[in-house]
Coordinates of N, CA and C in Angstrom, one line a residue:
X1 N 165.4 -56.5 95.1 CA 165.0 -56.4 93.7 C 166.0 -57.2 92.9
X2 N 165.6 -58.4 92.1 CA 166.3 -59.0 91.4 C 165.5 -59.3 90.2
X3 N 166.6 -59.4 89.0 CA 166.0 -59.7 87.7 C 167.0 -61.0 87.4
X4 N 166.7 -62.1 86.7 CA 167.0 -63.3 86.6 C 167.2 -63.9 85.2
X5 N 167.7 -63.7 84.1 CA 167.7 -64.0 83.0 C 168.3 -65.1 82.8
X6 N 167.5 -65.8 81.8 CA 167.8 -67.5 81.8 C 167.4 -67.4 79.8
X7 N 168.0 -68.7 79.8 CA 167.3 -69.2 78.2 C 168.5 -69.3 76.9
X8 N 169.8 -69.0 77.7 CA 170.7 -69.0 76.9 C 171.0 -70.0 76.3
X9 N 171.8 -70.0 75.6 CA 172.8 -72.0 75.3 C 173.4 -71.5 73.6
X10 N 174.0 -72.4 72.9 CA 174.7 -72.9 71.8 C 173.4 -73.3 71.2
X11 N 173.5 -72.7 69.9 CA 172.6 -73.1 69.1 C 173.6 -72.5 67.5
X12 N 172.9 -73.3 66.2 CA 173.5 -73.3 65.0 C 173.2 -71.9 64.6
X13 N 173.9 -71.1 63.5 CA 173.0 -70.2 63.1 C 171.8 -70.5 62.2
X14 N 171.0 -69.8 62.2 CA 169.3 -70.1 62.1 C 168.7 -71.1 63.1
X15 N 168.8 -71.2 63.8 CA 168.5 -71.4 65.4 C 167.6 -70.7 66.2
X16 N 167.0 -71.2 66.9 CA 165.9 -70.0 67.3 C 166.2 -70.2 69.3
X17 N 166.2 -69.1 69.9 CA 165.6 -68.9 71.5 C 165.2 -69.0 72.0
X18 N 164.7 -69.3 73.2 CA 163.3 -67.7 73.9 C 164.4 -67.5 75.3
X19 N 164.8 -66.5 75.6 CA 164.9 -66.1 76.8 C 164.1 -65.7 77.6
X20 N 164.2 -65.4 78.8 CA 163.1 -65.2 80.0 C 164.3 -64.2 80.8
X21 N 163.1 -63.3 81.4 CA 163.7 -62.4 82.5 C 162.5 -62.0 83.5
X22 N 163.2 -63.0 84.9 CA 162.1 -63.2 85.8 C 162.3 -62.5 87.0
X23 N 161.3 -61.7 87.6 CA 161.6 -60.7 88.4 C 161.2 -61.2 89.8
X24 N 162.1 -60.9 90.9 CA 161.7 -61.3 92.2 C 161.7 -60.0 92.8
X25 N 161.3 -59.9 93.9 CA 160.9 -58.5 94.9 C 160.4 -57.5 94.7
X26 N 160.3 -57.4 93.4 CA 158.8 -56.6 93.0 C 157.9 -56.9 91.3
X27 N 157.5 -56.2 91.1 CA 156.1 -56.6 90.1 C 156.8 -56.1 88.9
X28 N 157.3 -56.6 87.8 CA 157.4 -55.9 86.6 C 156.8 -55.2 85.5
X29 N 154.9 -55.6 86.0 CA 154.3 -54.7 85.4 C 153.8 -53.0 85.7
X30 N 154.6 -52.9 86.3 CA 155.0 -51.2 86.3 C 156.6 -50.9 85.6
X31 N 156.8 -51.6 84.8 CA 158.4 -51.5 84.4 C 158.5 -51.4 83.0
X32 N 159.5 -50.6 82.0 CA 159.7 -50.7 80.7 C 160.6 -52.1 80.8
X33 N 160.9 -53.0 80.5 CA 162.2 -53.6 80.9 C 162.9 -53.7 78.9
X34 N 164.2 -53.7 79.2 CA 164.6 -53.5 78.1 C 165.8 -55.4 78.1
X35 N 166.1 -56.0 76.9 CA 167.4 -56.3 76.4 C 168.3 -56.0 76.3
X36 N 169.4 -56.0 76.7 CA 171.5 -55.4 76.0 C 171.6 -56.7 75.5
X37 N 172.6 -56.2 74.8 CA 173.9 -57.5 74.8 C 175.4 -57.2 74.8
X38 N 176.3 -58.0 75.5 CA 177.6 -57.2 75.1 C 178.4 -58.5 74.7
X39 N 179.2 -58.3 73.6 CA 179.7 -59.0 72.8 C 181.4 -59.2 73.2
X40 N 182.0 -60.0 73.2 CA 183.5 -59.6 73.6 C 184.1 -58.3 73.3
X41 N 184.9 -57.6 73.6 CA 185.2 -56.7 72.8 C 184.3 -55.3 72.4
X42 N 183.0 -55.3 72.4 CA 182.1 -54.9 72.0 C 181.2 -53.9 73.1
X43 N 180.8 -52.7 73.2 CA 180.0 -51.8 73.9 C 178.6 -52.7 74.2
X44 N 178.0 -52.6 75.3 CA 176.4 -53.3 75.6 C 175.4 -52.3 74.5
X45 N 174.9 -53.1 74.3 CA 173.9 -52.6 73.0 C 172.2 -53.3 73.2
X46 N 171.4 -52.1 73.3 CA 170.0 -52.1 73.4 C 169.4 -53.2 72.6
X47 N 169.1 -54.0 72.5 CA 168.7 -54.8 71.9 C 167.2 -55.0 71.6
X48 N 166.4 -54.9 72.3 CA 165.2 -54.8 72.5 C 164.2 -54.1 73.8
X49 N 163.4 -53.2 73.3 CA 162.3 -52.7 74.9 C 161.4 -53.2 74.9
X50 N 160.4 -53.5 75.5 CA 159.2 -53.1 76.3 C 158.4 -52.4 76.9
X51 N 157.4 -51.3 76.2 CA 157.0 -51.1 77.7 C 156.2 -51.8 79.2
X52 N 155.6 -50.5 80.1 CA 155.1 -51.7 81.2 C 153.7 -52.3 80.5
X53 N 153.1 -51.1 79.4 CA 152.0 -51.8 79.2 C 151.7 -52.9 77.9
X54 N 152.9 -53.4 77.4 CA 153.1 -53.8 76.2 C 153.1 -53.3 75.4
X55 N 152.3 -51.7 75.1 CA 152.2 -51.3 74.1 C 153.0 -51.2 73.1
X56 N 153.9 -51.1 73.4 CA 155.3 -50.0 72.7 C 156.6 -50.9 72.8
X57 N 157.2 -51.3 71.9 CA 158.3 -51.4 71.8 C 159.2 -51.2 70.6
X58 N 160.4 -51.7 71.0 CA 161.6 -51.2 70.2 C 162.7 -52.5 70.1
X59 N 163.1 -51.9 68.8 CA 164.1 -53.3 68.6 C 165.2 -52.7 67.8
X60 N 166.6 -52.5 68.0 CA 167.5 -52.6 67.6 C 167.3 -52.6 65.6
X61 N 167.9 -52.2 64.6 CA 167.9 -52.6 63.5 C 168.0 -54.0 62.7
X62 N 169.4 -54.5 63.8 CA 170.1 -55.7 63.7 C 169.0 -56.4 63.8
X63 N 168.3 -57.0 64.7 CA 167.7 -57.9 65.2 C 166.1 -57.7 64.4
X64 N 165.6 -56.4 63.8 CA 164.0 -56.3 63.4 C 163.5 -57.3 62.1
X65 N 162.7 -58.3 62.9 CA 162.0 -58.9 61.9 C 162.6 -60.8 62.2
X66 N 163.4 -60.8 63.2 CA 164.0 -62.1 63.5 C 163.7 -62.1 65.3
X67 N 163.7 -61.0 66.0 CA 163.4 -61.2 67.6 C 162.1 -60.4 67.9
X68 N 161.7 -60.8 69.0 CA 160.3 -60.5 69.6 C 160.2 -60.2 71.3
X69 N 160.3 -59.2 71.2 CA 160.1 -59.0 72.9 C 158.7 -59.5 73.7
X70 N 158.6 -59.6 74.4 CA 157.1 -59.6 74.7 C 156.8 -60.1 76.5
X71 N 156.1 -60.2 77.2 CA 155.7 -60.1 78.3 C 154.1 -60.6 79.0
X72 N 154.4 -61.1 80.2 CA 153.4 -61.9 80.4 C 153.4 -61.2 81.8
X73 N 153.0 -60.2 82.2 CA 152.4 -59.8 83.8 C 151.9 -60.4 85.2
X74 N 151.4 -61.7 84.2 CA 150.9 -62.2 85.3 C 151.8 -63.3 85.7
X75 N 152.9 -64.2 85.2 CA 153.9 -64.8 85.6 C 155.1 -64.0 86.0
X76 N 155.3 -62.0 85.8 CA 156.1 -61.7 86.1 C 157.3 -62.1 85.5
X77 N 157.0 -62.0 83.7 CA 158.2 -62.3 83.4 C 158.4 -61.9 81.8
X78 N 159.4 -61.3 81.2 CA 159.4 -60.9 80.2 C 160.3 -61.6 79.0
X79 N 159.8 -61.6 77.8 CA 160.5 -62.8 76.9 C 161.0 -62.2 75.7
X80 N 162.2 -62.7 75.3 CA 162.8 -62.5 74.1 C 163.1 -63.5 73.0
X81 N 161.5 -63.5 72.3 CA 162.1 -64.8 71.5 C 163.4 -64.5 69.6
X82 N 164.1 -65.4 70.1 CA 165.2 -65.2 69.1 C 165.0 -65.9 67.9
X83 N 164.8 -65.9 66.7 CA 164.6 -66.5 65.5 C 165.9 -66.5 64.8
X84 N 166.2 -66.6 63.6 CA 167.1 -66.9 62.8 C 168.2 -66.5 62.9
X85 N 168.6 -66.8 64.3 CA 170.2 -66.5 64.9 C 171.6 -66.5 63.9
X86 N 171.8 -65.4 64.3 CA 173.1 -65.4 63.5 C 174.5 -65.3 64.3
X87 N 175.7 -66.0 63.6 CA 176.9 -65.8 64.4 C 177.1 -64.4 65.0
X88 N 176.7 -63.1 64.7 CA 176.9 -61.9 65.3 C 176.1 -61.7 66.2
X89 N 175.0 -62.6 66.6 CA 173.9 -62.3 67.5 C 174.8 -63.0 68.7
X90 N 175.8 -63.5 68.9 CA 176.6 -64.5 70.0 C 176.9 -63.2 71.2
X91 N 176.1 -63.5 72.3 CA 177.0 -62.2 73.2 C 176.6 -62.8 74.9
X92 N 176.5 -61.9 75.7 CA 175.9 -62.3 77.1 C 174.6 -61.3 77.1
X93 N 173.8 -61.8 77.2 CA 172.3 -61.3 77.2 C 171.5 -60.9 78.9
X94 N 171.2 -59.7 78.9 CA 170.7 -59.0 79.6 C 169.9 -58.3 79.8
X95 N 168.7 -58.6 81.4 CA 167.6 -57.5 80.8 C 167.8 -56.9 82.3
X96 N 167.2 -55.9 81.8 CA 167.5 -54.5 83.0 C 165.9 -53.7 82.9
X97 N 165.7 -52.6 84.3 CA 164.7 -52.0 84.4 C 165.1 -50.9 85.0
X98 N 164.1 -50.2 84.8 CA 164.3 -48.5 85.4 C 164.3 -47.9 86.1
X99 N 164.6 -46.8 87.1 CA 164.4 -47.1 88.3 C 163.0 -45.9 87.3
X100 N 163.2 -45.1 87.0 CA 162.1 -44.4 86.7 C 161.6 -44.4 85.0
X101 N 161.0 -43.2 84.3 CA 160.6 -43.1 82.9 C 162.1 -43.2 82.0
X102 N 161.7 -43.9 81.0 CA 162.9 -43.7 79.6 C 162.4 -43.2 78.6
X103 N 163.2 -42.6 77.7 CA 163.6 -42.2 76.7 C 163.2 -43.0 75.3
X104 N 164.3 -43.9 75.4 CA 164.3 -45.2 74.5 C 165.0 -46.4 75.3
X105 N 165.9 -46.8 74.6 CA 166.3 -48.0 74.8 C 168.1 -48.2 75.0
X106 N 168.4 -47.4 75.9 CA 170.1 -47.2 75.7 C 169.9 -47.4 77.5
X107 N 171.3 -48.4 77.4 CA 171.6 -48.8 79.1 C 171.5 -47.9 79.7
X108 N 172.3 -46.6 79.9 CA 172.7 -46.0 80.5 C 171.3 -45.7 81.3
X109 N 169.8 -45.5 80.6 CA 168.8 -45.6 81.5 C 168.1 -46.4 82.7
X110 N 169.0 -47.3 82.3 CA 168.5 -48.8 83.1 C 169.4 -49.0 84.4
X111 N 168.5 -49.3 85.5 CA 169.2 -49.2 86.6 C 169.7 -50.8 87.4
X112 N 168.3 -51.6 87.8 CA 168.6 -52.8 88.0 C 168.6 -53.8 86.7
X113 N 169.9 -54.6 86.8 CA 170.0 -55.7 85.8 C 170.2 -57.0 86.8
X114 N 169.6 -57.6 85.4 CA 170.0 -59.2 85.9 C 171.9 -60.0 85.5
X115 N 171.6 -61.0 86.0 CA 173.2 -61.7 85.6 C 173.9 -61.5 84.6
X116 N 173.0 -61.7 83.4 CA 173.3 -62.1 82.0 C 173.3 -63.5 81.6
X117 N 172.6 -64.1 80.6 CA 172.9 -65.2 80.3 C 173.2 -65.8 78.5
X118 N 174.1 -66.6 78.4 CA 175.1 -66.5 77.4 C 174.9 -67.1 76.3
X119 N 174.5 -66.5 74.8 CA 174.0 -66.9 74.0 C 175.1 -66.9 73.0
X120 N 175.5 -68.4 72.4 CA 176.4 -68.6 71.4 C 175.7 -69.2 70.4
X121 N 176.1 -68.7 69.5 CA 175.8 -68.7 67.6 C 176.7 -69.4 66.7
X122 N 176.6 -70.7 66.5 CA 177.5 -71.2 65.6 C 177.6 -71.2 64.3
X123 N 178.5 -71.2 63.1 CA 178.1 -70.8 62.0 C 178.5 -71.7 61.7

């Protein structure tokens, strides 16, 4: 079971993303898969969910109305597109899944994660 998160890089602030979180060894549409990010210094922080069926998600305060979770089943792969990036959005970006039902959107629920991949915000 592996999750693979890619899409990072250097970009200006107001800069836009998309990251991807691509699942090998099993199907991620049975999965909530969720966003962190942890910033230097800084606690990993929920950033955005998903559920398995798309219905439902959740987004952090910080980020509502500038990022977009979203998910494609049939590529097996879940997306975070980033909009008007800002220098405080700069951290290592990670998506993680469950082994079973969540709550909300706080790590501590999430069991398998991927690498992280590194999103810097220039001002």
């Amino acid at each position: 079971v592996q999750l693979q998160a890619s899409g990072g890089g250097l970009v200006q602030s107001g800069g836009s993303l998309r990251l991807s979180c691509a699942a090998s060894g099993f199907t991620l549409d049975q999965f909530t898969i969720g966003w962190f990010r942890q910033a230097p210094g800084k606690e990993r922080e929920g950033v955005s969910c998903i559920s398995s069926s798309g219905g439902s998600t959740y987004y952090v305060d910080s980020v509502k109305g500038r990022f977009t979770i979203s998910r494609d089943n049939a590529k097996n792969t879940v997306y975070l597109q980033m909009n008007s990036l800002k220098p405080e959005d700069t951290a290592v970006y990670y998506c993680a899944a469950p082994i079973g039902a969540t709550m909300g959107c706080e790590s501590y629920e999430f069991d398998y994660w991927g690498q992280g991949t590194l999103v810097t915000v220039s001002s």
